[in-house]
PDB file of C-alpha atoms in Angstrom:
ATOM      1  CA  MET A   1      37.677  -2.701-110.246  1.00 93.00           C
ATOM      2  CA  LYS A   2      36.172  -5.964-111.503  1.00 97.00           C
ATOM      3  CA  LEU A   3      33.850  -5.646-114.500  1.00 98.00           C
ATOM      4  CA  GLY A   4      31.351  -8.252-115.639  1.00 97.00           C
ATOM      5  CA  PHE A   5      29.598  -8.372-119.019  1.00 97.00           C
ATOM      6  CA  ILE A   6      26.498 -10.476-119.590  1.00 96.00           C
ATOM      7  CA  GLY A   7      26.223 -10.717-123.356  1.00 94.00           C
ATOM      8  CA  THR A   8      29.119 -10.665-125.804  1.00 92.00           C
ATOM      9  CA  GLY A   9      27.820  -8.843-128.874  1.00 91.00           C
ATOM     10  CA  GLU A  10      29.406  -5.963-130.747  1.00 92.00           C
ATOM     11  CA  ILE A  11      28.668  -3.386-128.033  1.00 94.00           C
ATOM     12  CA  THR A  12      30.386  -5.471-125.352  1.00 95.00           C
ATOM     13  CA  LYS A  13      33.372  -5.906-127.655  1.00 94.00           C
ATOM     14  CA  ALA A  14      33.473  -2.141-128.311  1.00 95.00           C
ATOM     15  CA  VAL A  15      33.219  -1.167-124.625  1.00 97.00           C
ATOM     16  CA  VAL A  16      35.881  -3.685-123.554  1.00 96.00           C
ATOM     17  CA  ASN A  17      38.186  -2.415-126.307  1.00 96.00           C
ATOM     18  CA  GLY A  18      37.667   1.121-125.066  1.00 96.00           C
ATOM     19  CA  VAL A  19      38.310   0.141-121.452  1.00 97.00           C
ATOM     20  CA  ILE A  20      41.577  -1.692-122.078  1.00 95.00           C
ATOM     21  CA  ASN A  21      42.887   1.180-124.209  1.00 94.00           C
ATOM     22  CA  SER A  22      41.901   3.829-121.657  1.00 95.00           C
ATOM     23  CA  LYS A  23      43.222   4.896-118.268  1.00 94.00           C
ATOM     24  CA  ILE A  24      40.482   2.991-116.447  1.00 95.00           C
ATOM     25  CA  LYS A  25      42.036   0.845-113.736  1.00 94.00           C
ATOM     26  CA  PHE A  26      40.592  -2.649-113.662  1.00 96.00           C
ATOM     27  CA  SER A  27      41.835  -5.887-112.146  1.00 96.00           C
ATOM     28  CA  LYS A  28      39.572  -8.287-114.070  1.00 97.00           C
ATOM     29  CA  ILE A  29      36.992  -8.329-116.839  1.00 97.00           C
ATOM     30  CA  TYR A  30      34.587 -11.259-116.899  1.00 97.00           C
ATOM     31  CA  ILE A  31      32.550 -11.930-120.030  1.00 96.00           C
ATOM     32  CA  SER A  32      29.893 -14.524-120.788  1.00 94.00           C
ATOM     33  CA  ARG A  33      30.405 -17.257-123.343  1.00 87.00           C
ATOM     34  CA  ARG A  34      27.062 -16.729-125.077  1.00 78.00           C
ATOM     35  CA  ASN A  35      28.631 -15.720-128.402  1.00 78.00           C
ATOM     36  CA  VAL A  36      31.601 -18.093-128.640  1.00 85.00           C
ATOM     37  CA  LYS A  37      33.265 -16.305-131.562  1.00 87.00           C
ATOM     38  CA  ASN A  38      33.027 -12.890-129.923  1.00 87.00           C
ATOM     39  CA  SER A  39      33.981 -14.108-126.447  1.00 91.00           C
ATOM     40  CA  ASN A  40      37.120 -15.777-127.828  1.00 91.00           C
ATOM     41  CA  GLN A  41      38.042 -12.605-129.708  1.00 91.00           C
ATOM     42  CA  ILE A  42      37.501 -10.441-126.644  1.00 93.00           C
ATOM     43  CA  LYS A  43      39.513 -12.773-124.402  1.00 93.00           C
ATOM     44  CA  LYS A  44      42.545 -12.337-126.656  1.00 93.00           C
ATOM     45  CA  LEU A  45      42.516  -8.565-126.127  1.00 93.00           C
ATOM     46  CA  ASN A  46      43.982  -8.670-122.626  1.00 93.00           C
ATOM     47  CA  ARG A  47      45.311 -11.249-120.148  1.00 95.00           C
ATOM     48  CA  LYS A  48      42.978  -9.871-117.460  1.00 96.00           C
ATOM     49  CA  ILE A  49      39.897 -10.991-119.414  1.00 96.00           C
ATOM     50  CA  SER A  50      38.222 -14.278-118.493  1.00 96.00           C
ATOM     51  CA  VAL A  51      35.322 -16.083-120.148  1.00 95.00           C
ATOM     52  CA  ILE A  52      32.732 -17.636-117.820  1.00 95.00           C
ATOM     53  CA  SER A  53      29.786 -19.752-118.964  1.00 92.00           C
ATOM     54  CA  ASP A  54      27.650 -19.191-115.852  1.00 95.00           C
ATOM     55  CA  ASN A  55      26.121 -15.695-115.684  1.00 96.00           C
ATOM     56  CA  GLN A  56      25.586 -15.972-111.933  1.00 97.00           C
ATOM     57  CA  LYS A  57      29.308 -16.560-111.417  1.00 97.00           C
ATOM     58  CA  ILE A  58      30.044 -13.390-113.414  1.00 97.00           C
ATOM     59  CA  ILE A  59      27.749 -11.454-111.073  1.00 97.00           C
ATOM     60  CA  ASN A  60      29.295 -13.014-107.971  1.00 96.00           C
ATOM     61  CA  LYS A  61      32.819 -12.048-109.057  1.00 97.00           C
ATOM     62  CA  SER A  62      32.126  -8.512-110.323  1.00 97.00           C
ATOM     63  CA  GLU A  63      31.649  -5.055-108.795  1.00 96.00           C
ATOM     64  CA  TRP A  64      30.134  -3.584-111.949  1.00 97.00           C
ATOM     65  CA  ILE A  65      27.729  -5.507-114.177  1.00 97.00           C
ATOM     66  CA  PHE A  66      26.970  -4.556-117.779  1.00 98.00           C
ATOM     67  CA  LEU A  67      23.806  -6.015-119.313  1.00 97.00           C
ATOM     68  CA  ALA A  68      24.344  -6.372-123.054  1.00 96.00           C
ATOM     69  CA  VAL A  69      21.765  -8.888-124.220  1.00 95.00           C
ATOM     70  CA  THR A  70      18.686  -8.527-126.426  1.00 94.00           C
ATOM     71  CA  PRO A  71      15.399  -7.558-124.732  1.00 94.00           C
ATOM     72  CA  GLU A  72      14.041 -11.072-125.327  1.00 95.00           C
ATOM     73  CA  ILE A  73      17.024 -12.747-123.676  1.00 94.00           C
ATOM     74  CA  GLY A  74      17.045 -10.138-120.896  1.00 95.00           C
ATOM     75  CA  ARG A  75      13.451 -10.867-119.912  1.00 95.00           C
ATOM     76  CA  LYS A  76      14.240 -14.579-119.906  1.00 95.00           C
ATOM     77  CA  ILE A  77      17.443 -14.638-117.844  1.00 95.00           C
ATOM     78  CA  LEU A  78      17.532 -11.564-115.579  1.00 95.00           C
ATOM     79  CA  LYS A  79      14.730 -12.655-113.236  1.00 93.00           C
ATOM     80  CA  LYS A  80      16.699 -15.842-112.500  1.00 94.00           C
ATOM     81  CA  LEU A  81      19.871 -14.005-111.463  1.00 96.00           C
ATOM     82  CA  LYS A  82      20.741 -12.586-108.041  1.00 96.00           C
ATOM     83  CA  PHE A  83      22.602  -9.266-107.951  1.00 95.00           C
ATOM     84  CA  LYS A  84      24.566  -7.888-105.008  1.00 92.00           C
ATOM     85  CA  ASN A  85      23.319  -4.872-103.067  1.00 88.00           C
ATOM     86  CA  LYS A  86      26.265  -2.571-103.772  1.00 87.00           C
ATOM     87  CA  GLN A  87      26.799  -3.545-107.391  1.00 94.00           C
ATOM     88  CA  ILE A  88      26.591  -0.897-110.081  1.00 95.00           C
ATOM     89  CA  ILE A  89      24.375  -2.269-112.842  1.00 97.00           C
ATOM     90  CA  ILE A  90      24.519  -0.706-116.295  1.00 98.00           C
ATOM     91  CA  SER A  91      21.983  -1.754-118.912  1.00 97.00           C
ATOM     92  CA  PHE A  92      22.610  -1.476-122.653  1.00 97.00           C
ATOM     93  CA  ILE A  93      19.222  -3.097-123.377  1.00 95.00           C
ATOM     94  CA  SER A  94      17.198  -0.854-125.672  1.00 90.00           C
ATOM     95  CA  THR A  95      13.539  -1.618-124.977  1.00 91.00           C
ATOM     96  CA  ILE A  96      13.488  -2.676-121.326  1.00 94.00           C
ATOM     97  CA  LYS A  97      12.737   0.514-119.427  1.00 94.00           C
ATOM     98  CA  MET A  98      13.735   1.305-115.863  1.00 95.00           C
ATOM     99  CA  ASN A  99      10.569   0.174-114.057  1.00 95.00           C
ATOM    100  CA  GLU A 100      10.716  -3.231-115.730  1.00 95.00           C
ATOM    101  CA  LEU A 101      14.468  -3.528-115.121  1.00 95.00           C
ATOM    102  CA  LYS A 102      14.000  -2.884-111.416  1.00 94.00           C
ATOM    103  CA  LYS A 103      11.359  -5.619-111.215  1.00 94.00           C
ATOM    104  CA  LEU A 104      13.472  -8.115-113.163  1.00 95.00           C
ATOM    105  CA  ILE A 105      16.638  -7.436-111.179  1.00 94.00           C
ATOM    106  CA  ASN A 106      15.076  -6.493-107.837  1.00 90.00           C
ATOM    107  CA  ARG A 107      17.576  -3.652-107.475  1.00 88.00           C
ATOM    108  CA  SER A 108      17.299   0.120-107.831  1.00 87.00           C
ATOM    109  CA  ASN A 109      20.929   1.105-108.486  1.00 90.00           C
ATOM    110  CA  ILE A 110      20.663   0.777-112.285  1.00 96.00           C
ATOM    111  CA  VAL A 111      21.821   3.103-115.044  1.00 97.00           C
ATOM    112  CA  ARG A 112      20.701   2.798-118.651  1.00 97.00           C
ATOM    113  CA  ALA A 113      23.490   3.666-121.106  1.00 97.00           C
ATOM    114  CA  ILE A 114      23.711   3.942-124.896  1.00 95.00           C
ATOM    115  CA  PRO A 115      27.311   3.329-126.010  1.00 96.00           C
ATOM    116  CA  LEU A 116      27.896   2.715-129.721  1.00 95.00           C
ATOM    117  CA  PRO A 117      30.762   0.963-131.581  1.00 94.00           C
ATOM    118  CA  PRO A 118      33.007   4.092-131.819  1.00 95.00           C
ATOM    119  CA  ILE A 119      33.476   3.711-128.052  1.00 96.00           C
ATOM    120  CA  SER A 120      36.067   1.085-129.025  1.00 96.00           C
ATOM    121  CA  ILE A 121      38.323   3.926-130.199  1.00 95.00           C
ATOM    122  CA  MET A 122      37.241   6.090-127.251  1.00 94.00           C
ATOM    123  CA  LYS A 123      34.962   8.303-129.302  1.00 95.00           C
ATOM    124  CA  GLY A 124      31.298   9.115-129.262  1.00 94.00           C
ATOM    125  CA  PRO A 125      28.567  10.203-126.849  1.00 96.00           C
ATOM    126  CA  VAL A 126      27.120   7.927-124.171  1.00 97.00           C
ATOM    127  CA  PRO A 127      23.689   9.083-122.945  1.00 97.00           C
ATOM    128  CA  LEU A 128      23.018   7.965-119.357  1.00 97.00           C
ATOM    129  CA  TYR A 129      19.768   7.706-117.422  1.00 97.00           C
ATOM    130  CA  PRO A 130      19.641   8.515-114.600  1.00 95.00           C
ATOM    131  CA  GLY A 131      22.714  10.561-113.758  1.00 92.00           C
ATOM    132  CA  ASN A 132      25.362   8.739-111.738  1.00 94.00           C
ATOM    133  CA  LYS A 133      28.764  10.250-110.923  1.00 96.00           C
ATOM    134  CA  LYS A 134      30.723   6.983-110.967  1.00 96.00           C
ATOM    135  CA  VAL A 135      29.177   5.849-114.239  1.00 97.00           C
ATOM    136  CA  ARG A 136      29.612   9.298-115.765  1.00 97.00           C
ATOM    137  CA  ASP A 137      33.299   9.362-114.839  1.00 97.00           C
ATOM    138  CA  PHE A 138      33.761   5.840-116.216  1.00 97.00           C
ATOM    139  CA  PHE A 139      32.302   6.636-119.626  1.00 97.00           C
ATOM    140  CA  ASN A 140      34.071   9.999-119.801  1.00 97.00           C
ATOM    141  CA  LYS A 141      37.314   8.022-119.901  1.00 97.00           C
ATOM    142  CA  ILE A 142      36.236   6.188-123.052  1.00 96.00           C
ATOM    143  CA  GLY A 143      33.839   8.679-124.615  1.00 95.00           C
ATOM    144  CA  ASN A 144      31.633  11.635-123.711  1.00 95.00           C
ATOM    145  CA  SER A 145      28.869  10.914-121.233  1.00 96.00           C
ATOM    146  CA  LEU A 146      25.613  12.853-121.324  1.00 95.00           C
ATOM    147  CA  GLU A 147      23.395  12.614-118.248  1.00 96.00           C
ATOM    148  CA  ILE A 148      19.630  12.697-118.781  1.00 95.00           C
ATOM    149  CA  ASN A 149      17.321  12.870-115.783  1.00 90.00           C
ATOM    150  CA  ASN A 150      14.114  11.939-117.579  1.00 93.00           C
ATOM    151  CA  GLU A 151      13.640   8.484-119.078  1.00 94.00           C
ATOM    152  CA  THR A 152      11.130   9.672-121.669  1.00 94.00           C
ATOM    153  CA  SER A 153      13.696  12.155-122.947  1.00 94.00           C
ATOM    154  CA  SER A 154      16.392   9.481-122.959  1.00 94.00           C
ATOM    155  CA  LEU A 155      14.350   7.412-125.422  1.00 95.00           C
ATOM    156  CA  ASN A 156      14.933  10.089-128.063  1.00 96.00           C
ATOM    157  CA  PHE A 157      18.638   9.295-127.931  1.00 95.00           C
ATOM    158  CA  TRP A 158      17.938   5.568-128.303  1.00 94.00           C
ATOM    159  CA  ALA A 159      16.001   6.485-131.465  1.00 96.00           C
ATOM    160  CA  ILE A 160      18.935   8.490-132.843  1.00 96.00           C
ATOM    161  CA  SER A 161      21.235   5.525-132.238  1.00 95.00           C
ATOM    162  CA  SER A 162      19.215   3.636-134.867  1.00 95.00           C
ATOM    163  CA  LEU A 163      20.770   5.794-137.615  1.00 96.00           C
ATOM    164  CA  MET A 164      24.142   4.056-137.483  1.00 95.00           C
ATOM    165  CA  ALA A 165      23.506   1.384-140.132  1.00 96.00           C
ATOM    166  CA  SER A 166      21.727   3.828-142.450  1.00 97.00           C
ATOM    167  CA  TYR A 167      24.688   6.210-142.177  1.00 97.00           C
ATOM    168  CA  TYR A 168      27.114   3.488-143.235  1.00 97.00           C
ATOM    169  CA  GLU A 169      24.715   2.488-146.014  1.00 98.00           C
ATOM    170  CA  MET A 170      24.847   6.080-147.276  1.00 98.00           C
ATOM    171  CA  LEU A 171      28.658   5.957-147.352  1.00 98.00           C
ATOM    172  CA  SER A 172      28.472   2.641-149.182  1.00 98.00           C
ATOM    173  CA  GLU A 173      26.046   4.042-151.766  1.00 98.00           C
ATOM    174  CA  ILE A 174      28.167   7.125-152.407  1.00 98.00           C
ATOM    175  CA  SER A 175      31.403   5.192-152.766  1.00 98.00           C
ATOM    176  CA  GLY A 176      29.559   2.666-154.950  1.00 98.00           C
ATOM    177  CA  TRP A 177      28.424   5.512-157.208  1.00 98.00           C
ATOM    178  CA  LEU A 178      32.075   6.536-157.635  1.00 98.00           C
ATOM    179  CA  GLU A 179      33.035   2.962-158.476  1.00 98.00           C
ATOM    180  CA  LYS A 180      30.418   2.857-161.241  1.00 98.00           C
ATOM    181  CA  LYS A 181      32.048   5.978-162.677  1.00 98.00           C
ATOM    182  CA  GLY A 182      35.312   4.084-163.000  1.00 98.00           C
ATOM    183  CA  ILE A 183      36.995   4.967-159.683  1.00 98.00           C
ATOM    184  CA  LYS A 184      38.800   2.115-157.937  1.00 98.00           C
ATOM    185  CA  LYS A 185      36.985   0.847-154.844  1.00 98.00           C
ATOM    186  CA  GLN A 186      39.871   1.557-152.459  1.00 98.00           C
ATOM    187  CA  ILE A 187      40.206   5.145-153.663  1.00 98.00           C
ATOM    188  CA  ALA A 188      36.433   5.705-153.657  1.00 98.00           C
ATOM    189  CA  GLN A 189      35.998   4.446-150.096  1.00 98.00           C
ATOM    190  CA  LYS A 190      39.016   6.344-148.814  1.00 98.00           C
ATOM    191  CA  TYR A 191      37.740   9.600-150.319  1.00 98.00           C
ATOM    192  CA  VAL A 192      34.167   9.213-149.068  1.00 98.00           C
ATOM    193  CA  THR A 193      35.052   8.111-145.520  1.00 98.00           C
ATOM    194  CA  SER A 194      37.738  10.792-145.200  1.00 98.00           C
ATOM    195  CA  LEU A 195      35.354  13.483-146.466  1.00 98.00           C
ATOM    196  CA  TYR A 196      32.596  12.606-144.005  1.00 97.00           C
ATOM    197  CA  SER A 197      35.066  12.258-141.151  1.00 97.00           C
ATOM    198  CA  ALA A 198      36.354  15.777-141.863  1.00 97.00           C
ATOM    199  CA  LEU A 199      32.808  17.176-142.129  1.00 97.00           C
ATOM    200  CA  SER A 200      31.946  15.561-138.796  1.00 96.00           C
ATOM    201  CA  ASP A 201      35.024  17.101-137.173  1.00 96.00           C
ATOM    202  CA  ILE A 202      33.882  20.542-138.325  1.00 97.00           C
ATOM    203  CA  ALA A 203      30.379  19.857-136.995  1.00 96.00           C
ATOM    204  CA  VAL A 204      31.748  18.820-133.585  1.00 95.00           C
ATOM    205  CA  LEU A 205      33.822  22.002-133.377  1.00 96.00           C
ATOM    206  CA  ASN A 206      30.673  24.017-134.081  1.00 96.00           C
ATOM    207  CA  SER A 207      28.265  21.940-131.985  1.00 94.00           C
ATOM    208  CA  SER A 208      27.577  24.837-129.617  1.00 95.00           C
ATOM    209  CA  LYS A 209      26.218  26.872-132.524  1.00 96.00           C
ATOM    210  CA  ASN A 210      23.074  26.421-134.592  1.00 97.00           C
ATOM    211  CA  LEU A 211      23.930  23.702-137.124  1.00 96.00           C
ATOM    212  CA  LYS A 212      21.873  25.590-139.707  1.00 97.00           C
ATOM    213  CA  ILE A 213      24.842  27.965-139.898  1.00 97.00           C
ATOM    214  CA  LEU A 214      26.939  25.126-141.326  1.00 97.00           C
ATOM    215  CA  VAL A 215      24.174  24.351-143.808  1.00 97.00           C
ATOM    216  CA  LYS A 216      24.163  27.963-144.942  1.00 96.00           C
ATOM    217  CA  ASP A 217      27.947  28.361-145.056  1.00 96.00           C
ATOM    218  CA  SER A 218      28.313  25.184-147.134  1.00 97.00           C
ATOM    219  CA  GLN A 219      26.311  26.659-150.004  1.00 97.00           C
ATOM    220  CA  THR A 220      26.900  29.276-152.672  1.00 95.00           C
ATOM    221  CA  PRO A 221      24.064  30.685-154.834  1.00 94.00           C
ATOM    222  CA  LYS A 222      23.276  28.176-157.594  1.00 94.00           C
ATOM    223  CA  GLY A 223      26.312  26.147-156.482  1.00 97.00           C
ATOM    224  CA  LEU A 224      26.635  22.367-156.267  1.00 97.00           C
ATOM    225  CA  ASN A 225      25.688  22.089-152.589  1.00 97.00           C
ATOM    226  CA  GLU A 226      22.638  24.316-153.002  1.00 97.00           C
ATOM    227  CA  GLN A 227      21.438  22.225-155.948  1.00 97.00           C
ATOM    228  CA  THR A 228      21.838  18.917-154.118  1.00 97.00           C
ATOM    229  CA  LEU A 229      20.185  20.198-150.936  1.00 98.00           C
ATOM    230  CA  LYS A 230      17.188  21.525-152.876  1.00 97.00           C
ATOM    231  CA  PHE A 231      16.812  18.241-154.734  1.00 97.00           C
ATOM    232  CA  LEU A 232      16.910  16.168-151.537  1.00 97.00           C
ATOM    233  CA  LYS A 233      14.446  18.464-149.747  1.00 97.00           C
ATOM    234  CA  LYS A 234      12.056  18.360-152.701  1.00 98.00           C
ATOM    235  CA  SER A 235      12.262  14.566-152.811  1.00 98.00           C
ATOM    236  CA  GLY A 236      11.150  14.384-149.178  1.00 98.00           C
ATOM    237  CA  TYR A 237      14.444  12.831-148.050  1.00 97.00           C
ATOM    238  CA  TYR A 238      14.667  14.712-144.741  1.00 97.00           C
ATOM    239  CA  LYS A 239      10.967  14.346-144.003  1.00 97.00           C
ATOM    240  CA  LYS A 240      11.300  10.577-144.416  1.00 97.00           C
ATOM    241  CA  LEU A 241      14.306  10.655-142.097  1.00 97.00           C
ATOM    242  CA  ARG A 242      12.271  12.385-139.384  1.00 97.00           C
ATOM    243  CA  ASN A 243       9.381   9.971-139.948  1.00 98.00           C
ATOM    244  CA  SER A 244      11.673   6.975-139.484  1.00 97.00           C
ATOM    245  CA  LEU A 245      12.873   8.406-136.151  1.00 97.00           C
ATOM    246  CA  ASP A 246       9.262   8.903-135.054  1.00 97.00           C
ATOM    247  CA  LYS A 247       8.524   5.244-135.823  1.00 97.00           C
ATOM    248  CA  ILE A 248      11.556   4.027-133.901  1.00 96.00           C
ATOM    249  CA  LEU A 249      10.668   6.251-130.933  1.00 96.00           C
ATOM    250  CA  LYS A 250       7.139   4.863-130.928  1.00 95.00           C
ATOM    251  CA  SER A 251       8.512   1.321-130.758  1.00 92.00           C
ATOM    252  CA  LEU A 252      10.624   2.296-127.718  1.00 91.00           C
ATOM    253  CA  ASN A 253       7.679   3.641-125.707  1.00 85.00           C
TER     254      ASN A 253
END
């Protein structure tokens, strides 16, 4: 299997990391030189990785093509490229929907995918639209694929992916609060990240159940968790969270 990546941002770096640490059999990985720093870093990961400046040459050499550029760059370069009939094309581009992709690429065998940075350690969900057995099997080797057969529904998952930076900002704020109370930064960050990792593990184990059960079981009458939850609800924290997702979803439509 020969894989080609057009665009060398953080998602390309994460996916390539996941691939080379997985059981996926590949003979070559071709990446573009658009981001020189990233492409040089990625090349060092494995001797089978080559950097190519010409995007068309990447397409010519590859069986699978991953589109990992911004929407603006995608609209500028894709219409100039010629893809092969039997190529599997996977788009990581957030706001170019399927109808537009098909016109730009002049091909119909396209899958839109939403991998996130944890894919580099072979963790995390990868929503796919439309369903495709080969692509599903590929991403199941480096994460957990989720096939969605309706593009409108798939946009909801793109919206959820926008919470990544705000999640890390929350961890930063909490650990920063500990630091201001006199806790050393290393200890504060280790505690906070370990706590949320453990809470996430519990949530994953209970993902088949109603998550409200975890909310309920985490509280005792007049206890610390009940007090904090009530304060955040009263402040409108969760309502603002939902509103932000609605705004992001609107921008994706």
